[in-house]
Structures are given as structure tokens and as C-alpha cells.
Tab-separated table of C-alpha atoms in Angstrom:
chain	number	residue	atom	x	y	z
A	1	MET	CA	81.946	130.764	161.206
A	2	ALA	CA	83.255	128.743	158.234
A	3	GLN	CA	87.004	128.239	158.039
A	4	ARG	CA	88.738	130.635	155.620
A	5	TYR	CA	91.585	129.509	153.352
A	6	GLN	CA	94.219	131.077	151.154
A	7	LEU	CA	96.367	129.579	148.386
A	8	LEU	CA	100.017	130.702	148.428
A	9	ILE	CA	101.609	130.387	144.939
A	10	ARG	CA	105.386	130.620	144.518
A	11	ASP	CA	106.986	130.317	141.065
A	12	ARG	CA	110.467	129.049	140.188
A	13	HIS	CA	111.807	132.642	140.287
A	14	GLY	CA	110.595	133.283	143.838
A	15	PHE	CA	107.593	135.475	142.975
A	16	GLU	CA	104.789	134.852	145.483
A	17	ARG	CA	101.110	135.701	145.417
A	18	THR	CA	98.099	134.629	147.442
A	19	VAL	CA	94.621	133.732	146.218
A	20	PRO	CA	91.591	133.483	148.542
A	21	LEU	CA	89.970	130.039	148.332
A	22	THR	CA	86.231	129.828	148.910
A	23	ARG	CA	85.178	127.287	146.286
A	24	SER	CA	86.530	124.685	143.872
A	25	VAL	CA	89.029	126.089	141.351
A	26	THR	CA	91.038	124.890	138.343
A	27	LEU	CA	94.668	125.906	137.832
A	28	GLY	CA	96.420	125.803	134.457
A	29	ARG	CA	98.063	127.654	131.600
A	30	GLN	CA	95.007	128.510	129.519
A	31	SER	CA	93.237	131.816	130.148
A	32	LEU	CA	89.916	130.134	131.015
A	33	CYS	CA	91.329	128.527	134.178
A	34	ASP	CA	90.263	130.066	137.486
A	35	VAL	CA	93.929	130.612	138.399
A	36	VAL	CA	96.272	131.147	135.430
A	37	LEU	CA	99.832	129.786	135.727
A	38	SER	CA	101.839	130.962	132.706
A	39	ASP	CA	104.918	128.698	132.901
A	40	ASN	CA	105.293	126.549	129.751
A	41	MET	CA	105.806	123.417	131.889
A	42	ILE	CA	102.232	123.760	133.148
A	43	SER	CA	99.473	121.979	131.221
A	44	ARG	CA	96.503	123.901	129.896
A	45	ASN	CA	94.357	122.355	132.658
A	46	HIS	CA	96.805	121.183	135.302
A	47	LEU	CA	95.242	120.887	138.781
A	48	ARG	CA	91.803	120.974	140.343
A	49	LEU	CA	91.202	121.987	143.962
A	50	GLU	CA	87.846	120.929	145.395
A	51	LEU	CA	86.333	121.713	148.801
A	52	ARG	CA	84.183	118.981	150.394
A	53	ASP	CA	83.101	118.973	154.055
A	54	ASP	CA	85.796	121.511	154.914
A	55	ILE	CA	88.493	119.304	153.360
A	56	TRP	CA	90.418	120.430	150.285
A	57	TRP	CA	91.107	117.766	147.670
A	58	ALA	CA	93.862	118.205	145.072
A	59	GLU	CA	93.616	116.320	141.750
A	60	ASP	CA	96.157	116.244	138.936
A	61	LEU	CA	94.317	116.465	135.588
A	62	GLN	CA	96.469	113.848	133.799
A	63	THR	CA	99.232	116.327	133.010
A	64	THR	CA	102.461	115.816	131.055
A	65	HIS	CA	104.868	116.998	133.757
A	66	GLY	CA	102.798	115.938	136.748
A	67	SER	CA	102.055	117.225	140.251
A	68	PHE	CA	103.815	116.041	143.418
A	69	TYR	CA	102.681	115.846	147.041
A	70	LYS	CA	105.029	114.684	149.821
A	71	ASP	CA	107.512	113.667	147.081
A	72	GLN	CA	104.974	111.330	145.487
A	73	GLN	CA	103.323	111.851	142.118
A	74	LEU	CA	99.825	113.119	142.713
A	75	GLY	CA	96.609	111.552	141.523
A	76	ARG	CA	93.952	112.759	143.920
A	77	VAL	CA	94.649	113.416	147.592
A	78	ALA	CA	93.278	115.211	150.653
A	79	TRP	CA	95.509	118.283	150.977
A	80	GLU	CA	96.741	119.144	154.451
A	81	PRO	CA	97.174	122.882	155.154
A	82	SER	CA	100.805	124.124	155.226
A	83	THR	CA	102.040	121.064	153.287
A	84	PRO	CA	103.656	122.139	149.967
A	85	LEU	CA	102.448	120.754	146.654
A	86	ARG	CA	104.765	120.986	143.626
A	87	LEU	CA	103.647	121.380	140.017
A	88	ALA	CA	105.721	120.314	136.996
A	89	ASP	CA	108.806	119.469	139.043
A	90	GLY	CA	109.067	122.864	140.714
A	91	ALA	CA	107.624	125.295	138.178
A	92	TYR	CA	105.274	126.300	141.017
A	93	THR	CA	104.978	125.434	144.689
A	94	LEU	CA	101.499	125.692	146.216
A	95	THR	CA	100.711	125.932	149.922
A	96	LEU	CA	97.256	125.815	151.495
A	97	LEU	CA	96.928	128.288	154.384
A	98	ARG	CA	94.246	128.604	157.050
A	99	LEU	CA	93.301	132.182	157.901
A	100	ASP	CA	92.641	132.743	161.570
A	101	ARG	CA	93.070	136.519	161.575
A	102	THR	CA	90.322	139.120	161.329
A	103	SER	CA	89.889	141.342	158.287
A	104	SER	CA	91.233	144.322	160.240
A	105	GLU	CA	94.408	142.437	161.079
A	106	LEU	CA	94.858	141.432	157.445
A	107	HIS	CA	94.336	145.036	156.284
A	108	LEU	CA	96.864	146.364	158.789
A	109	GLN	CA	99.440	143.762	157.787
A	110	ALA	CA	98.952	144.644	154.096
A	111	ILE	CA	99.545	148.346	154.816
A	112	LEU	CA	102.657	147.630	156.888
A	113	GLU	CA	104.107	145.308	154.230
A	114	THR	CA	103.565	147.911	151.516
A	115	ALA	CA	105.060	150.655	153.674
A	116	GLN	CA	108.290	148.622	153.780
A	117	LEU	CA	108.771	149.493	150.102
A	118	LEU	CA	109.469	153.066	151.233
A	119	ALA	CA	112.440	151.941	153.294
A	120	GLU	CA	114.065	149.692	150.677
A	121	GLU	CA	116.927	150.874	148.468
A	122	VAL	CA	116.229	149.223	145.099
A	123	ASP	CA	116.294	150.448	141.516
A	124	LEU	CA	113.067	151.550	139.861
A	125	GLU	CA	112.599	148.415	137.746
A	126	ASP	CA	112.814	146.132	140.793
A	127	LEU	CA	110.527	148.417	142.795
A	128	LEU	CA	107.851	148.386	140.079
A	129	GLU	CA	107.908	144.591	140.018
A	130	GLN	CA	107.691	144.435	143.812
A	131	ALA	CA	104.815	146.940	143.861
A	132	LEU	CA	102.790	145.024	141.255
A	133	ASP	CA	103.449	141.712	143.008
A	134	LYS	CA	102.329	143.235	146.294
A	135	LEU	CA	99.096	144.615	144.797
A	136	LEU	CA	98.297	141.274	143.148
A	137	SER	CA	98.892	139.439	146.392
A	138	ILE	CA	96.877	141.837	148.543
A	139	SER	CA	93.930	142.029	146.130
A	140	GLY	CA	93.867	138.281	145.433
A	141	THR	CA	93.767	138.918	141.665
A	142	ASP	CA	95.632	136.810	139.096
A	143	ARG	CA	96.886	139.196	136.415
A	144	GLY	CA	97.840	142.794	135.994
A	145	PHE	CA	100.161	145.491	134.747
A	146	LEU	CA	101.529	148.832	135.843
A	147	MET	CA	101.986	151.829	133.541
A	148	LEU	CA	103.934	155.043	134.185
A	149	LEU	CA	103.770	158.450	132.518
A	150	GLU	CA	107.021	158.874	130.555
A	151	ASP	CA	107.736	161.595	127.989
A	152	GLY	CA	104.061	162.574	127.997
A	153	GLU	CA	102.769	159.036	127.297
A	154	LEU	CA	101.565	156.128	129.431
A	155	ARG	CA	103.947	153.217	128.946
A	156	PRO	CA	103.626	149.653	130.346
A	157	ARG	CA	106.556	148.961	132.670
A	158	VAL	CA	105.770	145.611	134.337
A	159	GLN	CA	103.093	142.962	133.905
A	160	ARG	CA	102.129	139.545	135.237
A	161	ASN	CA	100.377	136.645	133.451
A	162	LEU	CA	99.394	138.723	130.401
A	163	GLY	CA	100.336	138.429	126.728
A	164	GLN	CA	102.645	140.848	124.950
A	165	GLU	CA	99.669	142.647	123.386
A	166	LEU	CA	97.890	144.182	126.366
A	167	GLU	CA	94.940	145.424	124.321
A	168	GLY	CA	93.815	141.893	123.502
A	169	SER	CA	94.592	140.440	126.922
A	170	ILE	CA	92.543	142.656	129.228
A	171	GLN	CA	88.867	143.415	129.609
A	172	LEU	CA	89.075	147.209	129.629
A	173	SER	CA	90.366	148.851	126.482
A	174	LEU	CA	93.613	150.765	126.873
A	175	SER	CA	91.611	153.932	126.139
A	176	SER	CA	89.548	153.163	129.262
A	177	VAL	CA	92.747	152.631	131.248
A	178	ARG	CA	94.007	156.012	130.037
A	179	LYS	CA	90.687	157.554	131.038
A	180	VAL	CA	91.200	156.271	134.587
A	181	PHE	CA	94.611	157.952	134.530
A	182	GLU	CA	93.281	161.232	133.125
A	183	THR	CA	90.205	161.576	135.349
A	184	GLY	CA	91.552	159.940	138.495
A	185	ASP	CA	88.312	157.924	138.783
A	186	PRO	CA	89.091	154.242	139.489
A	187	VAL	CA	87.288	151.209	138.093
A	188	TRP	CA	86.287	148.969	141.018
A	189	ILE	CA	84.369	145.863	139.913
A	190	LEU	CA	84.430	142.935	142.339
A	191	ASN	CA	81.865	140.872	140.437
A	192	VAL	CA	81.065	141.577	136.793
A	193	ALA	CA	77.697	139.826	137.214
A	194	ASP	CA	76.584	142.823	139.271
A	195	GLU	CA	77.561	145.226	136.471
A	196	HIS	CA	74.857	144.706	133.848
A	197	HIS	CA	76.366	147.159	131.345
A	198	LEU	CA	79.577	145.066	131.301
A	199	SER	CA	78.209	141.549	131.548
A	200	ARG	CA	76.687	141.835	128.061
A	201	GLN	CA	80.010	142.616	126.390
A	202	GLN	CA	81.442	139.862	124.202
A	203	SER	CA	84.960	140.180	125.640
A	204	ILE	CA	83.567	139.557	129.131
A	205	HIS	CA	82.232	136.196	127.977
A	206	ARG	CA	85.450	135.413	126.083
A	207	LEU	CA	87.742	136.057	129.047
A	208	GLU	CA	85.159	135.089	131.705
A	209	LEU	CA	86.446	137.804	134.021
A	210	LYS	CA	84.782	138.407	137.360
A	211	THR	CA	86.964	141.039	139.053
A	212	ILE	CA	88.428	144.170	137.403
A	213	LEU	CA	90.357	146.817	139.349
A	214	CYS	CA	91.980	149.814	137.668
A	215	LEU	CA	93.327	152.636	139.829
A	216	PRO	CA	95.429	155.748	139.155
A	217	LEU	CA	98.795	156.196	140.828
A	218	LEU	CA	98.479	159.651	142.384
A	219	LEU	CA	100.819	161.717	144.526
A	220	GLN	CA	99.497	164.995	145.924
A	221	GLY	CA	97.107	165.283	142.992
A	222	ARG	CA	99.857	164.617	140.438
A	223	ARG	CA	99.323	161.638	138.142
A	224	LEU	CA	102.232	159.187	137.924
A	225	GLY	CA	100.614	156.205	136.226
A	226	VAL	CA	97.940	153.556	136.547
A	227	VAL	CA	97.651	149.978	137.803
A	228	TYR	CA	95.311	147.367	136.318
A	229	LEU	CA	94.363	144.041	138.014
A	230	ASP	CA	91.831	141.369	137.090
A	231	SER	CA	90.746	137.815	137.887
A	232	ARG	CA	88.365	135.146	136.658
A	233	ARG	CA	87.252	134.655	140.263
A	234	PRO	CA	84.956	137.084	142.047
A	235	ILE	CA	86.618	138.431	145.191
A	236	THR	CA	84.262	137.170	147.879
A	237	GLU	CA	86.132	138.713	150.796
A	238	PRO	CA	87.637	141.827	149.271
A	239	LEU	CA	90.066	144.161	150.897
A	240	ASP	CA	88.347	147.322	152.046
A	241	ARG	CA	88.373	149.781	149.136
A	242	GLU	CA	89.722	152.706	151.144
A	243	THR	CA	92.464	150.475	152.538
A	244	PHE	CA	93.440	149.250	149.080
A	245	GLU	CA	93.499	152.781	147.652
A	246	ALA	CA	95.764	153.792	150.552
A	247	ILE	CA	98.081	150.913	149.659
A	248	VAL	CA	98.153	152.023	146.008
A	249	ALA	CA	99.022	155.535	147.228
A	250	LEU	CA	101.932	154.097	149.234
A	251	CYS	CA	103.163	152.380	146.062
A	252	ALA	CA	102.974	155.730	144.226
A	253	ILE	CA	105.070	157.404	146.950
A	254	SER	CA	107.676	154.618	146.735
A	255	ILE	CA	107.846	154.853	142.941
A	256	GLU	CA	108.285	158.634	142.943
A	257	ARG	CA	110.901	158.527	145.706
A	258	THR	CA	112.943	155.944	143.809
A	259	ARG	CA	112.589	157.793	140.508
A	260	LEU	CA	113.742	161.086	142.060
A	261	SER	CA	116.666	159.300	143.701
A	262	GLU	CA	117.782	157.888	140.338
A	263	GLU	CA	117.382	161.288	138.641
A	264	ASN	CA	119.470	162.956	141.356
A	265	LEU	CA	122.155	160.318	140.889
A	266	ARG	CA	122.188	160.892	137.113
A	267	SER	CA	122.415	164.663	137.637
A	268	HIS	CA	125.345	164.139	139.999
A	269	VAL	CA	127.117	161.933	137.424
A	270	LEU	CA	126.564	164.521	134.677
A	271	ALA	CA	127.902	167.300	136.885
A	272	THR	CA	130.954	165.180	137.706
A	273	VAL	CA	131.592	164.500	134.007
A	274	GLY	CA	131.462	168.238	133.335
A	275	GLN	CA	133.925	168.980	136.134
A	276	VAL	CA	136.337	166.313	134.911
A	277	ALA	CA	136.090	167.595	131.344
A	278	SER	CA	136.800	171.201	132.308
A	279	SER	CA	139.654	170.456	134.717
A	280	ILE	CA	141.817	167.701	133.228
A	281	VAL	CA	140.707	166.451	129.796
A	282	HIS	CA	142.305	169.295	127.800
A	283	ASP	CA	145.638	168.797	129.581
A	284	PHE	CA	145.263	165.051	129.130
A	285	LYS	CA	144.799	165.487	125.363
A	286	ASN	CA	147.894	167.713	125.186
A	287	GLY	CA	149.919	164.966	126.850
A	288	LEU	CA	148.549	162.406	124.389
A	289	PHE	CA	149.488	164.701	121.493
A	290	VAL	CA	153.129	164.802	122.690
A	291	LEU	CA	153.149	161.022	123.262
A	292	ARG	CA	151.814	160.405	119.731
A	293	GLY	CA	154.459	162.671	118.206
A	294	HIS	CA	157.360	160.868	119.896
A	295	ALA	CA	155.903	157.424	119.006
A	296	ASP	CA	155.554	158.499	115.348
A	297	LEU	CA	159.149	159.782	115.253
A	298	LEU	CA	160.458	156.604	116.872
A	299	GLU	CA	158.611	154.390	114.392
A	300	LEU	CA	159.899	156.396	111.418
A	301	SER	CA	163.508	156.402	112.669
A	302	THR	CA	163.978	152.634	112.917
A	303	GLU	CA	163.672	149.554	110.738
A	304	ASP	CA	163.669	147.195	113.758
A	305	PRO	CA	160.360	145.256	113.483
A	306	LYS	CA	160.084	144.762	117.249
A	307	ILE	CA	160.434	148.494	117.955
A	308	ARG	CA	157.983	149.346	115.167
A	309	HIS	CA	155.527	146.780	116.602
A	310	HIS	CA	155.725	148.376	120.056
A	311	CYS	CA	155.311	151.857	118.539
A	312	ARG	CA	152.106	150.758	116.823
A	313	LYS	CA	150.791	149.361	120.105
A	314	ILE	CA	151.530	152.716	121.782
A	315	LEU	CA	149.748	154.571	118.979
A	316	GLU	CA	146.682	152.268	119.214
A	317	CYS	CA	146.442	153.025	122.929
A	318	VAL	CA	146.879	156.758	122.295
A	319	ASP	CA	144.069	156.655	119.704
A	320	ARG	CA	141.743	154.948	122.148
A	321	LEU	CA	142.493	157.428	124.954
A	322	THR	CA	142.112	160.339	122.530
A	323	HIS	CA	138.732	158.998	121.468
A	324	LEU	CA	137.670	158.673	125.120
A	325	SER	CA	138.830	162.233	125.830
A	326	GLN	CA	136.860	163.560	122.877
A	327	ASP	CA	133.790	161.624	124.039
A	328	VAL	CA	134.038	163.260	127.460
A	329	LEU	CA	134.443	166.726	125.952
A	330	ASP	CA	131.580	166.240	123.508
A	331	PHE	CA	129.332	164.856	126.226
A	332	ALA	CA	130.095	167.738	128.584
A	333	LYS	CA	129.440	170.443	125.986
A	334	VAL	CA	126.005	171.843	125.209
A	335	ARG	CA	125.979	173.237	121.707
A	336	GLU	CA	123.568	174.016	118.922
A	337	PRO	CA	124.000	171.685	115.912
A	338	ASN	CA	125.637	173.290	112.873
A	339	ARG	CA	122.989	172.087	110.438
A	340	GLU	CA	123.602	171.543	106.736
A	341	THR	CA	121.330	170.165	104.044
A	342	VAL	CA	122.446	166.654	103.074
A	343	ASP	CA	121.197	163.871	100.837
A	344	LEU	CA	120.418	161.257	103.505
A	345	ARG	CA	121.052	158.242	101.261
A	346	ALA	CA	124.500	159.474	100.167
A	347	PHE	CA	125.310	160.559	103.740
A	348	LEU	CA	124.510	157.148	105.235
A	349	ASP	CA	126.183	155.204	102.418
A	350	ALA	CA	129.399	157.176	103.027
A	351	ILE	CA	129.330	156.217	106.710
A	352	LEU	CA	128.621	152.537	106.034
A	353	GLU	CA	131.163	152.101	103.223
A	354	PRO	CA	134.295	151.841	105.473
A	355	MET	CA	132.476	149.322	107.700
A	356	VAL	CA	131.798	146.843	104.902
A	357	PRO	CA	135.113	144.898	105.205
A	358	ARG	CA	134.697	144.331	108.957
A	359	ALA	CA	131.055	143.358	108.488
A	360	ALA	CA	132.097	140.833	105.823
A	361	GLU	CA	134.654	139.301	108.210
A	362	LEU	CA	131.848	138.828	110.748
A	363	GLY	CA	129.524	137.316	108.152
A	364	VAL	CA	127.154	140.258	108.481
A	365	ARG	CA	125.412	141.993	105.597
A	366	LEU	CA	124.932	145.775	105.706
A	367	ARG	CA	121.774	146.933	103.972
A	368	THR	CA	120.082	150.309	103.494
A	369	GLU	CA	116.430	150.894	102.745
A	370	GLY	CA	114.723	154.198	102.063
A	371	GLN	CA	113.817	156.857	99.530
A	372	THR	CA	116.252	159.561	98.476
A	373	CYS	CA	115.508	162.673	100.552
A	374	LEU	CA	117.044	165.874	101.871
A	375	VAL	CA	117.446	166.548	105.602
A	376	LYS	CA	119.042	169.263	107.694
A	377	LEU	CA	121.458	168.000	110.368
A	378	ASP	CA	124.957	168.485	111.696
A	379	PRO	CA	127.038	166.114	109.501
A	380	GLY	CA	129.973	165.903	111.919
A	381	GLN	CA	127.858	165.172	114.980
A	382	PHE	CA	125.501	162.822	113.213
A	383	THR	CA	128.373	160.857	111.712
A	384	ARG	CA	129.423	160.073	115.293
A	385	VAL	CA	125.846	159.054	116.105
A	386	MET	CA	125.665	156.565	113.227
A	387	GLU	CA	129.210	155.240	113.787
A	388	ASN	CA	128.462	154.512	117.450
A	389	ILE	CA	125.168	152.763	116.707
A	390	LEU	CA	126.534	150.749	113.773
A	391	THR	CA	129.656	149.703	115.691
A	392	ASN	CA	127.425	148.433	118.513
A	393	ALA	CA	125.265	146.560	116.001
A	394	LEU	CA	128.298	144.831	114.477
A	395	ASP	CA	129.776	144.003	117.900
A	396	ALA	CA	126.451	142.383	118.834
A	397	THR	CA	126.732	140.009	115.857
A	398	VAL	CA	130.224	138.598	116.562
A	399	ASP	CA	130.134	134.823	115.865
A	400	MET	CA	126.577	135.217	114.549
A	401	ASP	CA	125.439	135.329	110.935
A	402	GLY	CA	122.976	138.109	110.307
A	403	GLU	CA	122.151	141.464	108.858
A	404	VAL	CA	122.280	145.090	109.943
A	405	LEU	CA	119.563	147.164	108.317
A	406	VAL	CA	119.647	150.962	108.145
A	407	ALA	CA	116.240	152.223	107.070
A	408	TRP	CA	114.647	155.661	106.968
A	409	THR	CA	111.190	157.001	106.253
A	410	GLN	CA	109.810	160.506	105.961
A	411	LEU	CA	107.117	161.347	108.494
A	412	ASN	CA	104.659	164.185	108.704
A	413	GLY	CA	106.921	166.845	110.186
A	414	GLY	CA	110.160	164.903	110.327
A	415	ILE	CA	112.164	161.810	109.476
A	416	GLN	CA	112.721	158.485	111.243
A	417	ILE	CA	115.961	156.482	111.004
A	418	ARG	CA	116.056	152.855	112.189
A	419	VAL	CA	119.105	150.645	112.730
A	420	LYS	CA	118.178	147.018	113.310
A	421	ASP	CA	120.466	144.062	113.970
A	422	ARG	CA	119.910	140.354	114.600
A	423	GLY	CA	122.502	140.091	117.331
A	424	ARG	CA	122.479	139.072	120.964
A	425	GLY	CA	120.154	141.778	122.209
A	426	ILE	CA	120.278	143.508	125.595
A	427	PRO	CA	119.017	141.937	128.848
A	428	LYS	CA	115.885	143.617	130.173
A	429	LYS	CA	117.606	144.510	133.457
A	430	LEU	CA	120.262	146.518	131.581
A	431	MET	CA	117.983	148.370	129.142
A	432	LYS	CA	117.451	151.277	131.516
A	433	ARG	CA	121.224	151.793	131.869
A	434	ILE	CA	122.275	151.971	128.225
A	435	PHE	CA	122.377	155.793	128.214
A	436	GLU	CA	124.259	156.095	131.520
A	437	PRO	CA	127.700	157.732	131.213
A	438	PHE	CA	130.558	155.204	131.505
A	439	PHE	CA	128.234	152.202	131.311
A	440	SER	CA	129.239	149.645	128.684
A	441	TYR	CA	127.709	146.275	127.821
A	442	GLY	CA	129.101	143.597	125.546
A	443	LYS	CA	132.170	145.634	124.440
A	444	ARG	CA	135.537	144.754	125.936
A	445	MET	CA	137.088	148.052	124.782
A	446	GLY	CA	134.034	150.298	125.141
A	447	THR	CA	134.430	153.766	126.657
A	448	GLY	CA	130.929	153.790	128.121
A	449	LEU	CA	130.112	157.204	126.628
A	450	GLY	CA	129.052	156.179	123.140
A	451	MET	CA	125.305	155.831	123.671
A	452	ALA	CA	125.186	158.702	126.174
A	453	THR	CA	126.727	160.918	123.481
A	454	VAL	CA	124.321	159.555	120.855
A	455	LYS	CA	121.326	160.442	123.011
A	456	LYS	CA	122.710	163.909	123.702
A	457	ILE	CA	123.328	164.696	120.010
A	458	VAL	CA	119.895	163.428	118.942
A	459	GLU	CA	118.227	165.545	121.634
A	460	GLU	CA	120.292	168.592	120.598
A	461	HIS	CA	118.755	168.089	117.139
A	462	GLY	CA	115.324	168.215	118.809
A	463	GLY	CA	114.789	164.497	118.195
A	464	THR	CA	113.927	161.421	120.225
A	465	LEU	CA	115.749	158.111	120.643
A	466	GLU	CA	114.121	154.734	121.349
A	467	PHE	CA	115.599	151.263	121.937
A	468	ILE	CA	113.708	148.027	121.284
A	469	SER	CA	115.693	144.958	122.297
A	470	GLN	CA	115.149	141.397	123.413
A	471	GLU	CA	117.934	139.157	124.615
A	472	GLY	CA	118.753	136.659	121.896
A	473	SER	CA	116.636	138.399	119.244
A	474	GLY	CA	118.543	141.552	118.339
A	475	THR	CA	118.147	145.285	118.861
A	476	GLU	CA	116.462	148.125	116.991
A	477	VAL	CA	117.436	151.774	117.502
A	478	ILE	CA	114.831	154.316	116.365
A	479	MET	CA	115.747	157.982	115.904
A	480	THR	CA	113.041	160.502	115.076
A	481	LEU	CA	114.202	163.962	113.966
A	482	PRO	CA	111.921	166.963	113.476
A	483	GLU	CA	111.783	168.658	110.109
A	484	HIS	CA	113.771	171.867	109.594
A	485	PRO	CA	113.031	174.200	106.688
A	486	ILE	CA	115.270	173.655	103.644
A	487	THR	CA	115.919	176.781	101.567
A	488	GLY	CA	117.209	177.037	98.008
A	489	THR	CA	117.285	174.423	95.269
A	490	ILE	CA	119.659	171.485	95.571
A	491	LYS	CA	120.314	168.835	92.918
A	492	LEU	CA	120.628	165.349	94.350
A	493	SER	CA	123.826	163.521	93.463
A	494	ASP	CA	121.997	160.145	93.524
A	495	GLU	CA	119.281	160.024	90.860
A	496	SER	CA	118.301	156.490	91.825
A	497	THR	CA	114.727	155.984	92.961
A	498	GLY	CA	115.295	152.476	94.343
A	499	ASN	CA	114.434	151.748	97.965
A	500	HIS	CA	116.996	149.016	98.771
A	501	LYS	CA	120.764	148.859	98.614
A	502	VAL	CA	123.179	146.172	99.852
A	503	LEU	CA	126.702	147.372	100.614
A	504	GLY	CA	129.747	145.225	100.007
């Protein structure tokens, strides 16, 4: 029996995957390579692996950043199994492995490794990345993504070696991926050449794909999401289909277990906030009220600048603690918004006006954009929503020139308000925590309840809240509110029909 080989690929971040080797392959950054390596240090065509007389030869394809074997720059060399080969000074480390185990042993090991995900205590984001990496490694495919059902829609959560626009990067259309999710019927194509109805499609020739796997994530008949994997290489020694589907099912169990664990933790935190609010916050506010009164009297009764300075410091601290107490009380309460009909342009301009001086100090321009329109909302609650979001946007632009845009558009059945800044953005790892009570990022004096309260108020209005952020490129907050009937005739105070307004 011919010797079987596997290529172990480890990137600079520690992500590992394995690729079965049965023939000569080209590795590089461009999508037409047999094995795609997406790091920018990798050349479009970086390395060629060639099998001759059961010996693997490695050849650097005259690359900019080079390839290295036994600490020497590589030209062309016979590659010894288990001896690492580095690409682009460590962007990737490749290891050639001989496979001496039977298929059954490999299948069993794959199941056992996946089952370990059930025992690990990690957050959902890390688990999704581990699950996708495991499925890529076990299947021997190069690229893929994992989507979960969230708020009634399939949303991409993690991906590997694909562009930002999934629709143009994969063979199946996203509608076909959704069909796999809806019907529960997987797509299992190990060699496109055997699928005549697909091999004629133009996108097949463009991407030169050979293997396409798309499977639903199911748990006791309930649909959680879908996983998509593909490769330009046909899988010549594929994992048994039933075994692989069992492994995908194990991933689904791990994902649901972790998600339920996080939801239980959030519920526990919310219950704790409610208990704290009902037991001590009212008494705490009463104490702050007395403290403020004595500090005010002391400041008014003296002309000593040092005493007056210390009184102001006490009052600043009292204001901050009072604000935190009110945040806790507001967050703990469930109440129906007291809606009023407001002119949205005038309402937002009134909120932004006091922020103009601080924005000017930071070198930030505040700008509004939208048509004059009437909406029904709770002015008091929604003022807090906008103040929290705008304060965060300004804090994100400290020491950075930029702009904060507040824009709104009328939709069919509602209105959408967007607040966009050009600040520092939010790291991907922290995005899922921004609505957690008492979590604060980038604000030295933050209470940690601002965004949790924002989300709660928007949802009490029947709306939805979405964050789009990229570290270093700013953040956009999108609020969508449903339409509520407006009765009577109201004359707008702002007769302007212009769409843009710069404040300050």
C-alpha cells in the first residue's frame, strides 16, 4: 500500500489545520492555489510541493519574504517528514506527517477530539472558532464559515480564509446555504467533477473548487445554524460521512451548551441587579441627597477657596454616584414608555446642542442628517439613550480628529437612527459584552450600565439595536424603532427641508 501523508499547517496565531497530501500542490495567497494561505506576508504563489518516487520536494517560487528549511533559505529541497518548514519568517509553519494509522483509528480520534469541546469551559466566540477549526482540520478542507440562528436570522459568526463578502467568496449561494439550514438536507460534494449539474456553472470554473460540504447544525431536530466548508482539492480519502455528521452534531451540542450557560449567567446577573436595586439603592440615594445638601451649605457658607474646591469635588462624586444609582434603578425597572409625538430633528438637535463645546475641544464635528419627521417615543427615556451613545462616541475620539454623524431615515413601518463615529472602535473579542451590566470599555469613569440601559429602553419601545464596529475604524450604532400611530394635526416648529446640519 502506498504511503499516506498529511500536511500540518500552523499560522502565527497558533491555529492548526491538516491537509491530506496525495499529489503535487501549490500553496499561496491567491484563491487559485491548491492550499490558500491568507497572511499578507505570503506571496500569491509561494511554495510548491511535489511528490516523486515517494519523496516530497519543496520549492520556493521566488517569493519576496522567502521560505526556510533547517534555518536556511529554501530553493528546492527534499523534505523530510516531521521537519518543520517556515514560510515568510514564521507567518506559517508547515510539517509533513506520515500516516500509519487506519481510517477507523483516524475516525475515532476525530470523534474523541471533538468530544473534548463538551468538557471545555470557554466563551461562545472561542468555542465557535475552535469548532470551525476542528471541522476544517478533520475534513481536510481549506476554507469555511459557521452561521448561527440569531433573532430569527442566520448570521455568520466565524470564518476562515474567506473574504468579507461571503456571497462572492463561496460556490453555493447564501440562499442555498439557508436552504440547507431550513430543510436539514446537507450538501456533500467530494469531487465537483462527478456532479455534472455543478461542473457547468461559471463560478465553479472561476473558483476551481473540487470539494463542497454544507451541513446543518441540529440538536434534537432543532436547527441552530449551518457550517460550510470547501476546497480546491478533491478529498481522495474522505472521512466517513456518517462519522463526520456525528462530529458536526457534537459541535452543535457544544455550541448549545455554551450558549445556554452564558444565558443563565446573564439571567443571574440581571436578577442580582434587581435585588440590589430593590434592597439598597433607594436608601443609598437618600444618603447621597443628605450628603449633597451639607456640601452645598458648606460651599455657600465660606469664601475659603480651598474649602470651596473640596466641596466641589464632593459634589462631583455625589453626582456620579447618583447617576450610577439612577442607572441601576432604571435598568431594574420594566416599564411601558410614556410616548409623546416629537419632531425628531428638533429633538435630536436639542440633545446635541450642549455637547458641541466638548466636541469642539476634542476636534470632533457633530453633524445631523435626515428629513424632518414626527415620531412617537418617550422623550425622557430616549434622551438618556442618545446621551449615552453620543458620550461613548465622543470618548472614542479623544486625541483623534473626526466626526460624529447622527442620521435618521424613515422606513416602511418605522424609523432608523444611526450614530456613527470615526474613533478607536471596539475589539472583536469585546463586542459580545457591550450590553453586559457593569461592563465598561474605554471609559475610565464609566458605570458599566449605560449600554445595557440603552438596549433595555430601545427594546421597551419595541425596537432593535445593532452595533457595527472595527478596531481602529470607528463604530456605528443602529436603532430601528417600529411606527406608532400619530393622531391629531401637529405643526412642525422647523420648516426647513434640508437634509444636513452641522452643529457648533
